[in-house]
PDB file of C-alpha atoms and ligand atoms in Angstrom:
ATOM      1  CA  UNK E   1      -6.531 -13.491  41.289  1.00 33.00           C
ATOM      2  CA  UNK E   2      -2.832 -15.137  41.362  1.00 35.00           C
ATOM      3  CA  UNK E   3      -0.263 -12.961  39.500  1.00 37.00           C
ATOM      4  CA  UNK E   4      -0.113 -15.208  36.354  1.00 36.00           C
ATOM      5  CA  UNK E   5      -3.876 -15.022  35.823  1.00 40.00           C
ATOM      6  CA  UNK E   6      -3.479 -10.978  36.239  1.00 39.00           C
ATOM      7  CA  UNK E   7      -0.677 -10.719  33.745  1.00 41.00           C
ATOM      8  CA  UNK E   8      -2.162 -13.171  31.138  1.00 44.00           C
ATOM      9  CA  UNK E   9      -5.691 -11.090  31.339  1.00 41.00           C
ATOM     10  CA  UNK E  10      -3.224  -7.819  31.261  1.00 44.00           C
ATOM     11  CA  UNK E  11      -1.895  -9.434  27.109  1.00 46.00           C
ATOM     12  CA  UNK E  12      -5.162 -10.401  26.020  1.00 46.00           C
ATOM     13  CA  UNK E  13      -6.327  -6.464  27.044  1.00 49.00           C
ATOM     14  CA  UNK E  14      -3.074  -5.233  25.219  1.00 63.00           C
ATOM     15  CA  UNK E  15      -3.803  -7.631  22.093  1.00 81.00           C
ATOM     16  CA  UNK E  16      -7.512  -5.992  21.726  1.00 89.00           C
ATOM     17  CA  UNK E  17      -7.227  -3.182  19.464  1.00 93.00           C
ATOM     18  CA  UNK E  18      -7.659   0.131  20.353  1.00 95.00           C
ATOM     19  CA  UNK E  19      -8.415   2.874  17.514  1.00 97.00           C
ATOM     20  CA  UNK E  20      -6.800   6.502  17.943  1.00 97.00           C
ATOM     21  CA  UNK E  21      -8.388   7.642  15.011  1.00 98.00           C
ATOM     22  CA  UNK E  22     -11.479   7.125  13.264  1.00 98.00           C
ATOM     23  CA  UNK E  23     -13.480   8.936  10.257  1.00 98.00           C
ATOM     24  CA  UNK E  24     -16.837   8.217   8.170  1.00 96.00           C
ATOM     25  CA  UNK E  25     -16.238   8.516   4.548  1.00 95.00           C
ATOM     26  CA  UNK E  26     -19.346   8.109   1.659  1.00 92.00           C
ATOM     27  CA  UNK E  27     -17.202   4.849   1.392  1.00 92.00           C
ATOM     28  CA  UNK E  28     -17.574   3.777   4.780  1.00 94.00           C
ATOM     29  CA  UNK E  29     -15.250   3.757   7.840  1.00 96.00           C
ATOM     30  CA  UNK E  30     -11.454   4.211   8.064  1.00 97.00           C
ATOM     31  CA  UNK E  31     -10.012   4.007  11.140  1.00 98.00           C
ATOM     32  CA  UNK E  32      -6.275   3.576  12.823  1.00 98.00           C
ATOM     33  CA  UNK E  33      -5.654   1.271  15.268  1.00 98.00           C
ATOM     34  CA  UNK E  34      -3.104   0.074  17.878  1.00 97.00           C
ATOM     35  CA  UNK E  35      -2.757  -3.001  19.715  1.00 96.00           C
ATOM     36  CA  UNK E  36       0.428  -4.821  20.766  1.00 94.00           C
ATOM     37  CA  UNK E  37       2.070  -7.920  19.178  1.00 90.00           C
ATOM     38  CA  UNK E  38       3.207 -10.839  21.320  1.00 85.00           C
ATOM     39  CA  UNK E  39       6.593  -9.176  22.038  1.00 88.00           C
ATOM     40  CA  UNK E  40       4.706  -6.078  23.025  1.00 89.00           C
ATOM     41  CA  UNK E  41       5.675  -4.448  20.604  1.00 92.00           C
ATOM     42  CA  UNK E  42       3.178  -1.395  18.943  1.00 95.00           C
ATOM     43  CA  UNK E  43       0.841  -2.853  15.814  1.00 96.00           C
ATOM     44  CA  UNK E  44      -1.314  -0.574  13.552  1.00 97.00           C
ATOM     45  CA  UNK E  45      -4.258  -1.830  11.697  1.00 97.00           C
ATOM     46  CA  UNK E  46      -5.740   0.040   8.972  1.00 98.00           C
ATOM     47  CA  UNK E  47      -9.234  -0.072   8.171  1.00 97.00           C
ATOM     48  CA  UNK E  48     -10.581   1.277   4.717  1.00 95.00           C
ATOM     49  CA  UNK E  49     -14.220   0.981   3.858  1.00 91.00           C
ATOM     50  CA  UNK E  50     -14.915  -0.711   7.048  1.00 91.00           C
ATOM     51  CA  UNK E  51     -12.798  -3.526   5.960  1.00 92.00           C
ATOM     52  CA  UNK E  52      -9.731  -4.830   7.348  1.00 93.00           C
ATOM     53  CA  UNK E  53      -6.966  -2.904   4.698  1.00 95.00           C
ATOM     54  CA  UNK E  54      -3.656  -3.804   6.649  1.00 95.00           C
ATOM     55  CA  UNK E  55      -1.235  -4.153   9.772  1.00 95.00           C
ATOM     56  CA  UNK E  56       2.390  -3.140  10.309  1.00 96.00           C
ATOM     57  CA  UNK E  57       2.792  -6.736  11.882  1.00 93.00           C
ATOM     58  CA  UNK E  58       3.887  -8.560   8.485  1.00 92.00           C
ATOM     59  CA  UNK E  59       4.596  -5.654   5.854  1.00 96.00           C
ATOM     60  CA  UNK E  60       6.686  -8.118   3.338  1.00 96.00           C
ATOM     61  CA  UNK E  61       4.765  -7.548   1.063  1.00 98.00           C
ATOM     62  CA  UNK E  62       4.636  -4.271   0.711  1.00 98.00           C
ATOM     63  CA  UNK E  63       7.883  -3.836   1.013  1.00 98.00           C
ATOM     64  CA  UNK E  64       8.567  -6.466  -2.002  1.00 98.00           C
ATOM     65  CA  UNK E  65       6.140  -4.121  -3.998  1.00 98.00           C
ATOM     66  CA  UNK E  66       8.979  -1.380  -3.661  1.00 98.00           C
ATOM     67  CA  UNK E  67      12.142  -3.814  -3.576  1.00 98.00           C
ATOM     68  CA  UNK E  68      11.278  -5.786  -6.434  1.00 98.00           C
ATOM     69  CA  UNK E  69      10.737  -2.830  -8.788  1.00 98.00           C
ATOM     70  CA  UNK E  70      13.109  -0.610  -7.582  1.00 98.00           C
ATOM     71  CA  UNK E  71      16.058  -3.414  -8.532  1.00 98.00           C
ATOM     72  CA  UNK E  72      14.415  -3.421 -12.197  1.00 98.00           C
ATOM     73  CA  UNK E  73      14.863  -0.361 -13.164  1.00 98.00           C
ATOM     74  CA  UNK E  74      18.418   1.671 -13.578  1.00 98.00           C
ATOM     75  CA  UNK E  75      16.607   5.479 -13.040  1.00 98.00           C
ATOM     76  CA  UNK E  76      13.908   5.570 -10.801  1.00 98.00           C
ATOM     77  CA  UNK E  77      14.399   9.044 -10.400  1.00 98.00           C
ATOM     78  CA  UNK E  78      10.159   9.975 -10.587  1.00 98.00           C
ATOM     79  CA  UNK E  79       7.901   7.507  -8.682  1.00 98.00           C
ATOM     80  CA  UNK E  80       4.447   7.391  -8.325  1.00 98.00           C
ATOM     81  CA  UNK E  81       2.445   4.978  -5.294  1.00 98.00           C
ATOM     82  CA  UNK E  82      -0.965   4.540  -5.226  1.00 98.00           C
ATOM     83  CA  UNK E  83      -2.281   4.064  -2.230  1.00 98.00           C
ATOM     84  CA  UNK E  84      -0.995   5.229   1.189  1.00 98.00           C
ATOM     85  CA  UNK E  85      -2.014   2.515   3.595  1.00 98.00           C
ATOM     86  CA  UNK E  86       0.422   2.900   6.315  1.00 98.00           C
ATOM     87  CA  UNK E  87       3.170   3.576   4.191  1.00 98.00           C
ATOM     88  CA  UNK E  88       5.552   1.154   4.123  1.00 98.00           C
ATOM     89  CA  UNK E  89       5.403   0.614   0.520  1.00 98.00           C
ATOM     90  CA  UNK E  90       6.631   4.460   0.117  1.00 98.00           C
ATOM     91  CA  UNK E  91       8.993   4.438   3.580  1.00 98.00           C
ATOM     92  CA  UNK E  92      10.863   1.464   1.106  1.00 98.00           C
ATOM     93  CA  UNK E  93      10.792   3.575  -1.754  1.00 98.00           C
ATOM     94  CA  UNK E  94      11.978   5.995   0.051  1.00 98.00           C
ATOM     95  CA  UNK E  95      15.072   4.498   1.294  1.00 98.00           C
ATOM     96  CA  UNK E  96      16.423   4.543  -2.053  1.00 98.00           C
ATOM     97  CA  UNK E  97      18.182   7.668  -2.495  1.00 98.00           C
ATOM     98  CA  UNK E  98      17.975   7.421  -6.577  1.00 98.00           C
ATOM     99  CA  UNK E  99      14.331   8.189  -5.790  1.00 98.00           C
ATOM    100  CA  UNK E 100      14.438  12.551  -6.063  1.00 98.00           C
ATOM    101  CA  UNK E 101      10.900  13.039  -6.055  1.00 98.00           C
ATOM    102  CA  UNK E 102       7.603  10.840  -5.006  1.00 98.00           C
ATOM    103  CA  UNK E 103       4.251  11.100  -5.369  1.00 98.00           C
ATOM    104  CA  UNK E 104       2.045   8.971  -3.173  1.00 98.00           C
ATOM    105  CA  UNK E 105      -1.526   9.369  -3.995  1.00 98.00           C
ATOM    106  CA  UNK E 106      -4.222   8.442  -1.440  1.00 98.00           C
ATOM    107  CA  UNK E 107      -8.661   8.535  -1.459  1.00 97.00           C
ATOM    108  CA  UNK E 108      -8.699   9.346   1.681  1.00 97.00           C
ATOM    109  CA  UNK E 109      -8.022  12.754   3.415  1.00 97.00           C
ATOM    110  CA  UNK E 110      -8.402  11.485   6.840  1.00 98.00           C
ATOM    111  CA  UNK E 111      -5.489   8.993   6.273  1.00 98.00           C
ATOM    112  CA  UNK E 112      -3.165  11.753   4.671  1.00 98.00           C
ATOM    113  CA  UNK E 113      -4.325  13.714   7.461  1.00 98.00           C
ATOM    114  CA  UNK E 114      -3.315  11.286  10.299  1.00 98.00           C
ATOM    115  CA  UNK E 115       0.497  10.383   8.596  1.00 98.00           C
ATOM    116  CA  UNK E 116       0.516  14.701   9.197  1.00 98.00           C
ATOM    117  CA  UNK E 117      -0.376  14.466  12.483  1.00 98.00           C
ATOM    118  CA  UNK E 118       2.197  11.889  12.692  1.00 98.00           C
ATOM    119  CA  UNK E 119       0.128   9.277  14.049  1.00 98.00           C
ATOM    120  CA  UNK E 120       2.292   6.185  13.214  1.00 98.00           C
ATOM    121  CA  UNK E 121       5.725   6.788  12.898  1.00 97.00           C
ATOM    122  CA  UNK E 122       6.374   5.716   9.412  1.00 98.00           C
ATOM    123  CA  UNK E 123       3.464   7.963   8.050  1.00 98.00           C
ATOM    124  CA  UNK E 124       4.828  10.826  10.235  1.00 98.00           C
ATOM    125  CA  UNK E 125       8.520  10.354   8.442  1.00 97.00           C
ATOM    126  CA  UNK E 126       6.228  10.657   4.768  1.00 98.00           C
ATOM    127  CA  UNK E 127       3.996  13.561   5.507  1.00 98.00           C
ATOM    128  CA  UNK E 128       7.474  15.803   6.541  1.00 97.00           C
ATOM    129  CA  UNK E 129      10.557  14.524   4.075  1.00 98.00           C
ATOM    130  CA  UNK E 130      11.297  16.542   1.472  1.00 98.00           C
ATOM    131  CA  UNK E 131      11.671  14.339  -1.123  1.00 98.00           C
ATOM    132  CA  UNK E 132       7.837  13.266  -0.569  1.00 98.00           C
ATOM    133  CA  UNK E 133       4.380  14.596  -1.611  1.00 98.00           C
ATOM    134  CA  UNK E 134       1.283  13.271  -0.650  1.00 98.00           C
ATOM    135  CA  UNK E 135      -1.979  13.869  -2.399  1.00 98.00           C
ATOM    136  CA  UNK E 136      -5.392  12.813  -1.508  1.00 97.00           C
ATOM    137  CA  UNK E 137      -6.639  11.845  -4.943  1.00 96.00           C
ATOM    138  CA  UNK E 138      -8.145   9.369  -6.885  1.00 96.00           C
ATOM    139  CA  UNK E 139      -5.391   7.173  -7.756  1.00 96.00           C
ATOM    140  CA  UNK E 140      -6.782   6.209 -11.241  1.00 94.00           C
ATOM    141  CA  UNK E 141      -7.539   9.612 -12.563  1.00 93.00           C
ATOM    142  CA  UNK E 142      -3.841  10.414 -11.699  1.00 93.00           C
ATOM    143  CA  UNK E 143      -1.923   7.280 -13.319  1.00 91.00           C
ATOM    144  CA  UNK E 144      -3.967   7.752 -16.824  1.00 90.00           C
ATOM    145  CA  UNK E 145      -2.832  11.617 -16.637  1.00 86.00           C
ATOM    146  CA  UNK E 146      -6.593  13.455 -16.067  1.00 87.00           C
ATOM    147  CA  UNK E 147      -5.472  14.514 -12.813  1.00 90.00           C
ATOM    148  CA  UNK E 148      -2.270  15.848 -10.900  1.00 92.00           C
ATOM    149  CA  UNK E 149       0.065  14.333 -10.180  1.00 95.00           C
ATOM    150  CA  UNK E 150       1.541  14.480 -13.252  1.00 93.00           C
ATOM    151  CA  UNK E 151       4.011  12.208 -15.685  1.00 94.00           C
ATOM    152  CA  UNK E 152       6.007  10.879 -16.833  1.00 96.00           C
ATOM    153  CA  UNK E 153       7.133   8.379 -14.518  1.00 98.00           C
ATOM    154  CA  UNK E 154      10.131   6.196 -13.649  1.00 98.00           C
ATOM    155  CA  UNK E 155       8.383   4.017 -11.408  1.00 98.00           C
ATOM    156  CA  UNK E 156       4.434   2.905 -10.771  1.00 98.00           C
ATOM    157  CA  UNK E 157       3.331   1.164  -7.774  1.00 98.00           C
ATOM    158  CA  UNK E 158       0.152   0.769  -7.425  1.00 98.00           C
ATOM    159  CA  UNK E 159      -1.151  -1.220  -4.170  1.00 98.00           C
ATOM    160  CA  UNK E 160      -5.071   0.764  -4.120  1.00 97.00           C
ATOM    161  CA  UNK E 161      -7.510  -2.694  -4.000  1.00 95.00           C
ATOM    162  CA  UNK E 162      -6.729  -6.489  -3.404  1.00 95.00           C
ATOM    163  CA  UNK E 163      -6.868  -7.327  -6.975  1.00 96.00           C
ATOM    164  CA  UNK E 164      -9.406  -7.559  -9.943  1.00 96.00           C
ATOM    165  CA  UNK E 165     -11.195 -10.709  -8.257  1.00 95.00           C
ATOM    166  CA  UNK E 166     -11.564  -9.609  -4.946  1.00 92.00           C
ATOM    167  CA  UNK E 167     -12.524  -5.531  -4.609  1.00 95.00           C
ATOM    168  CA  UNK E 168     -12.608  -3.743  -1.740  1.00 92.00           C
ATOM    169  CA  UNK E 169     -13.959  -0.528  -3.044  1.00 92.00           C
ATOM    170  CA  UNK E 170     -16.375  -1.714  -6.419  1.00 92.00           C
ATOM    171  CA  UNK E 171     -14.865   1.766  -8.009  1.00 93.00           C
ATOM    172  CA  UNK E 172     -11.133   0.148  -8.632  1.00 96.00           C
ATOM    173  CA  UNK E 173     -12.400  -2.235 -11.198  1.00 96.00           C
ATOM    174  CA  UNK E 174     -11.630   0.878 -13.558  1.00 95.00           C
ATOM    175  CA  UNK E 175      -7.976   0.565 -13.036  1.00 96.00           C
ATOM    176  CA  UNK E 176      -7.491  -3.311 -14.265  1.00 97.00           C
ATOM    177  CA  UNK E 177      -9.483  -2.945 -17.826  1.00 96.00           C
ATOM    178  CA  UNK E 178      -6.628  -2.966 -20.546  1.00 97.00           C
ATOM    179  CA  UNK E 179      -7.820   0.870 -21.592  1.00 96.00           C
ATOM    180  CA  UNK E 180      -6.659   2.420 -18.225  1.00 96.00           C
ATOM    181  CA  UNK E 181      -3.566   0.357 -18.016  1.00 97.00           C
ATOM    182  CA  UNK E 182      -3.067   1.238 -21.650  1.00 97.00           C
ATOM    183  CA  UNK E 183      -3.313   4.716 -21.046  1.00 96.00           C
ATOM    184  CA  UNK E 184      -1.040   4.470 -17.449  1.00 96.00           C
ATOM    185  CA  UNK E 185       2.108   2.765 -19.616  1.00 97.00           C
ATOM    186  CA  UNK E 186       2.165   5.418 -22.136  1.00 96.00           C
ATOM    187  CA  UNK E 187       3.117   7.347 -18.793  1.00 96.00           C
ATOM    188  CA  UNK E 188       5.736   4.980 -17.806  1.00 98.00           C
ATOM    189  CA  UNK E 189       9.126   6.351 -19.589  1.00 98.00           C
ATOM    190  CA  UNK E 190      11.406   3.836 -21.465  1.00 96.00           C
ATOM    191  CA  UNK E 191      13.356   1.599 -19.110  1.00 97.00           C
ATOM    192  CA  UNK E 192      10.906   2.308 -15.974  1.00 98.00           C
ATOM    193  CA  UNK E 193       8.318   0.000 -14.758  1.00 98.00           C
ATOM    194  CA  UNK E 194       4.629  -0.112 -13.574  1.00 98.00           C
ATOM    195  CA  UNK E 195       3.524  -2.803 -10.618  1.00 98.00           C
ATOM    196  CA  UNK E 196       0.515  -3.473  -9.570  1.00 98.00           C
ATOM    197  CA  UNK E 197       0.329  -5.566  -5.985  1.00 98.00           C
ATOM    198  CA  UNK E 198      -2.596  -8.712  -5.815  1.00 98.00           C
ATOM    199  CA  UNK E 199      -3.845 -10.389  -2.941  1.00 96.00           C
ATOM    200  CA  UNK E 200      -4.175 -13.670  -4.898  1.00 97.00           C
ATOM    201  CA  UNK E 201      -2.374 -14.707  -8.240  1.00 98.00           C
ATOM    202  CA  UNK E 202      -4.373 -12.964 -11.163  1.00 98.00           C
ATOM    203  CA  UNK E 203      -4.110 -14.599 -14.607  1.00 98.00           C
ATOM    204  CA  UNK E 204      -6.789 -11.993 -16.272  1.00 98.00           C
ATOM    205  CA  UNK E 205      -4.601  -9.327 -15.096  1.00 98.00           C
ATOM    206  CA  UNK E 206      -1.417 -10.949 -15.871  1.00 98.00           C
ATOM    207  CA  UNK E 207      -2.812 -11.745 -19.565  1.00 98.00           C
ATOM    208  CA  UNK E 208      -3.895  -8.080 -20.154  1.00 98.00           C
ATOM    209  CA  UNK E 209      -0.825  -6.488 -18.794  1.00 98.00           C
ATOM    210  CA  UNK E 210       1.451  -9.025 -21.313  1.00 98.00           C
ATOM    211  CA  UNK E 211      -0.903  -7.915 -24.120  1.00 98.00           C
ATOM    212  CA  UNK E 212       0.646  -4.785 -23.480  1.00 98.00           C
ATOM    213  CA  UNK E 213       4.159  -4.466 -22.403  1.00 98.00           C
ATOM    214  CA  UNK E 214       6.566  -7.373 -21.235  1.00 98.00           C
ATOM    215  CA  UNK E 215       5.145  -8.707 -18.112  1.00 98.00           C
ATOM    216  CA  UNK E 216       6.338 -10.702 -15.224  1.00 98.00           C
ATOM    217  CA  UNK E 217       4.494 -12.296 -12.295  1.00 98.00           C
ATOM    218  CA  UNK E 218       6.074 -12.459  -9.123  1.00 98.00           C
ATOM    219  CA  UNK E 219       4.526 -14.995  -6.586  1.00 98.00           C
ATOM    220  CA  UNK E 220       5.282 -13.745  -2.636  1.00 98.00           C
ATOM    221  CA  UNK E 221       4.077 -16.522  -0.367  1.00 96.00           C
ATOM    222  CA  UNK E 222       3.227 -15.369   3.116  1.00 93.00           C
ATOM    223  CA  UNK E 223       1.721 -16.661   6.279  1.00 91.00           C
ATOM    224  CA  UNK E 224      -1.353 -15.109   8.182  1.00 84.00           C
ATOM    225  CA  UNK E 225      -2.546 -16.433  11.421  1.00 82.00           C
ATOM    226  CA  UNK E 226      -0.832 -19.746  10.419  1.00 88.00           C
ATOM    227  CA  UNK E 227      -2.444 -19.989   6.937  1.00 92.00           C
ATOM    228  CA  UNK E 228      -0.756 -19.867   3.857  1.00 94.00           C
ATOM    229  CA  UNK E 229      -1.622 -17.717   0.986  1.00 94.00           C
ATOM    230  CA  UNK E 230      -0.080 -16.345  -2.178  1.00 97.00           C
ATOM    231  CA  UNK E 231       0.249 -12.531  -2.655  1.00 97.00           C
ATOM    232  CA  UNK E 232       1.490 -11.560  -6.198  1.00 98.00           C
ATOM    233  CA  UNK E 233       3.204  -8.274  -7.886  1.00 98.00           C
ATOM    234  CA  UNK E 234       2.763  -8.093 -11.435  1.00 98.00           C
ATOM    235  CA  UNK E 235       5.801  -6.040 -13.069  1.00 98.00           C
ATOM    236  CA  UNK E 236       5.076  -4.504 -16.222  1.00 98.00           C
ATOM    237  CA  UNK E 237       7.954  -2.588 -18.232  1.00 98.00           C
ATOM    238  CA  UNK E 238       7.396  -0.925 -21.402  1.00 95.00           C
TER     239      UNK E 238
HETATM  240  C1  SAM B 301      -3.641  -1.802   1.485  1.00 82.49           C
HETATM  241  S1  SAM B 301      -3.487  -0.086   1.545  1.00 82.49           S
HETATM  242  C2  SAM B 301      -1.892   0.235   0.859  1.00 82.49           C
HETATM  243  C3  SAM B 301      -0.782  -0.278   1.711  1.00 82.49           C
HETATM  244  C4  SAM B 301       0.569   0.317   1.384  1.00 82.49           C
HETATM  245  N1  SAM B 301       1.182  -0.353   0.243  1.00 82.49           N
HETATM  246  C5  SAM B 301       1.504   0.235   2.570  1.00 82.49           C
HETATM  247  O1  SAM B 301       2.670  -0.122   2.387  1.00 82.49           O
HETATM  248  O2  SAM B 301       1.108   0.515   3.697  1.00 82.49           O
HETATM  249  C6  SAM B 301      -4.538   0.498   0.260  1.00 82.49           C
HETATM  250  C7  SAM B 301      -4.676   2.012   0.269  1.00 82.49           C
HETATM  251  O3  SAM B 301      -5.209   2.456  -0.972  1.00 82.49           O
HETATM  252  C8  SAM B 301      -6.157   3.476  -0.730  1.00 82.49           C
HETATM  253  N2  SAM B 301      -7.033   3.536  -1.922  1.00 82.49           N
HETATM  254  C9  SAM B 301      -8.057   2.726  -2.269  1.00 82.49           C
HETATM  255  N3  SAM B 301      -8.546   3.079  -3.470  1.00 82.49           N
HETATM  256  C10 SAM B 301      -7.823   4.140  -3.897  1.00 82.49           C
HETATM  257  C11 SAM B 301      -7.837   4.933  -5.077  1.00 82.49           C
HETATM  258  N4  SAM B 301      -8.704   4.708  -6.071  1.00 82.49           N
HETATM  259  N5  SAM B 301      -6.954   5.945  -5.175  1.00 82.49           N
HETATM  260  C12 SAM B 301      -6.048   6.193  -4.176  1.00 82.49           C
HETATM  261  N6  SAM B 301      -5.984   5.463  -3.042  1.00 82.49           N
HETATM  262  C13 SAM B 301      -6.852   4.435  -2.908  1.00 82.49           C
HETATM  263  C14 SAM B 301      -6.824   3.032   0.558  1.00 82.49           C
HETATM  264  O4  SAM B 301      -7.508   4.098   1.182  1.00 82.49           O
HETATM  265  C15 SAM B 301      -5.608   2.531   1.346  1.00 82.49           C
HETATM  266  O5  SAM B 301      -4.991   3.573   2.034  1.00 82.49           O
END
């Protein structure tokens, strides 16, 4: 084998992914894993429900879901995120030292238990700052106030499914229908914000959120695997 075939069957090894952590949930799989991006550089993938969730390769997005609300509202002194992922959403958040206290609320106890066994770096900076808490709860119950966490809140992000149209886990469909966004607002104080993240532009959200509060959609085009596609926030501020 010359030396060029070696090395070039060495990247496609190092571009397979590898999982370092895996658990069965009555939802199906989750599982971290690594593999390396074209610079070499580390990627995680998250898997939740035996579906693709995520990787750390292109986190624009979720980053946007943080920037774009933070700069909206003057206090966000009390922020909720639902949905851990792989925490870059929250790592954002975090960064913004008017943020005192968050809340990040996450299904899955194997997850929360991985970002406190440090097993990425940005979950391991979550699970031990001081100005974080992480719960592994149902991120619904929480944001309509049956379950701790408790409001009132500053700040709601909520990045938990793809979207109404497109579901990963059939039990989110709760958390689009105008009487559980109802209920979440009236937990949003005056001035703050609520933001829920889409995987696709979604009018039927967009027209129940402005049936409710002031409502603004923001359309983040990205670029996966050289395709094109349209991620959307939707920014709702009672
Ligand atoms: C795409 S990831 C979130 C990515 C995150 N914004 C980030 O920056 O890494 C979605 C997360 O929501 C969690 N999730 C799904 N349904 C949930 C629910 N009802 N309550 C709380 N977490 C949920 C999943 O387990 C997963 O960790």
């Amino acid at each position: 084998m010359s030396q060029k075939s070696r090395s070039d069957r060495k990247q496609v090894m190092n571009n397979t992914p590898e999982t370092i952590a895996v658990a069965t949930t009555p939802r199906g799989e989750v599982s971290l894993r690594e593999r390396s991006d074209d610079d070499g550089s580390v990627v995680h993938e998250l898997v939740v429900a035996g579906v693709f969730a995520m990787d750390s390769a292109d986190t624009s997005t979720e980053t946007a879901l943080a920037q774009r609300s933070l700069e909206r509202v003057a206090a966000p002194t009390r922020v909720l995120i639902g949905g851990l992922g792989l925490g870059f959403t929250a790592w954002q958040t975090l960064k913004d030292r008017r943020v005192r206290d968050l809340h990040v609320v996450e299904l899955e106890e194997d997850l929360v238990q991985w970002a406190r066994l440090g097993l990425t770096p940005t979950l391991g900076v979550l699970a031990r700052h001081p100005r974080v808490t992480l719960h592994v709860q149902d991120a619904v119950s929480a944001v309509t106030g049956d379950d701790e966490p408790a409001g009132p809140w500053d700040l709601v992000l909520l990045d938990v499914d793809n979207g109404p149209s497109f579901l990963v886990h059939e039990d989110n469909e709760r958390l689009y229908c105008a009487a559980t966004l109802s209920r979440l607002l009236s937990q949003v104080t005056k001035g703050g914000a609520l933001t829920i993240w889409a995987a696709q532009r979604e009018p039927a959200l967009l027209a129940t959120l402005a049936g409710l509060a002031p409502t603004e959609e923001v359309v983040l085009p990205v670029e996966r695997q050289g395709r094109p596609f349209e991620y959307a926030l939707y920014i709702a501020r009672p």
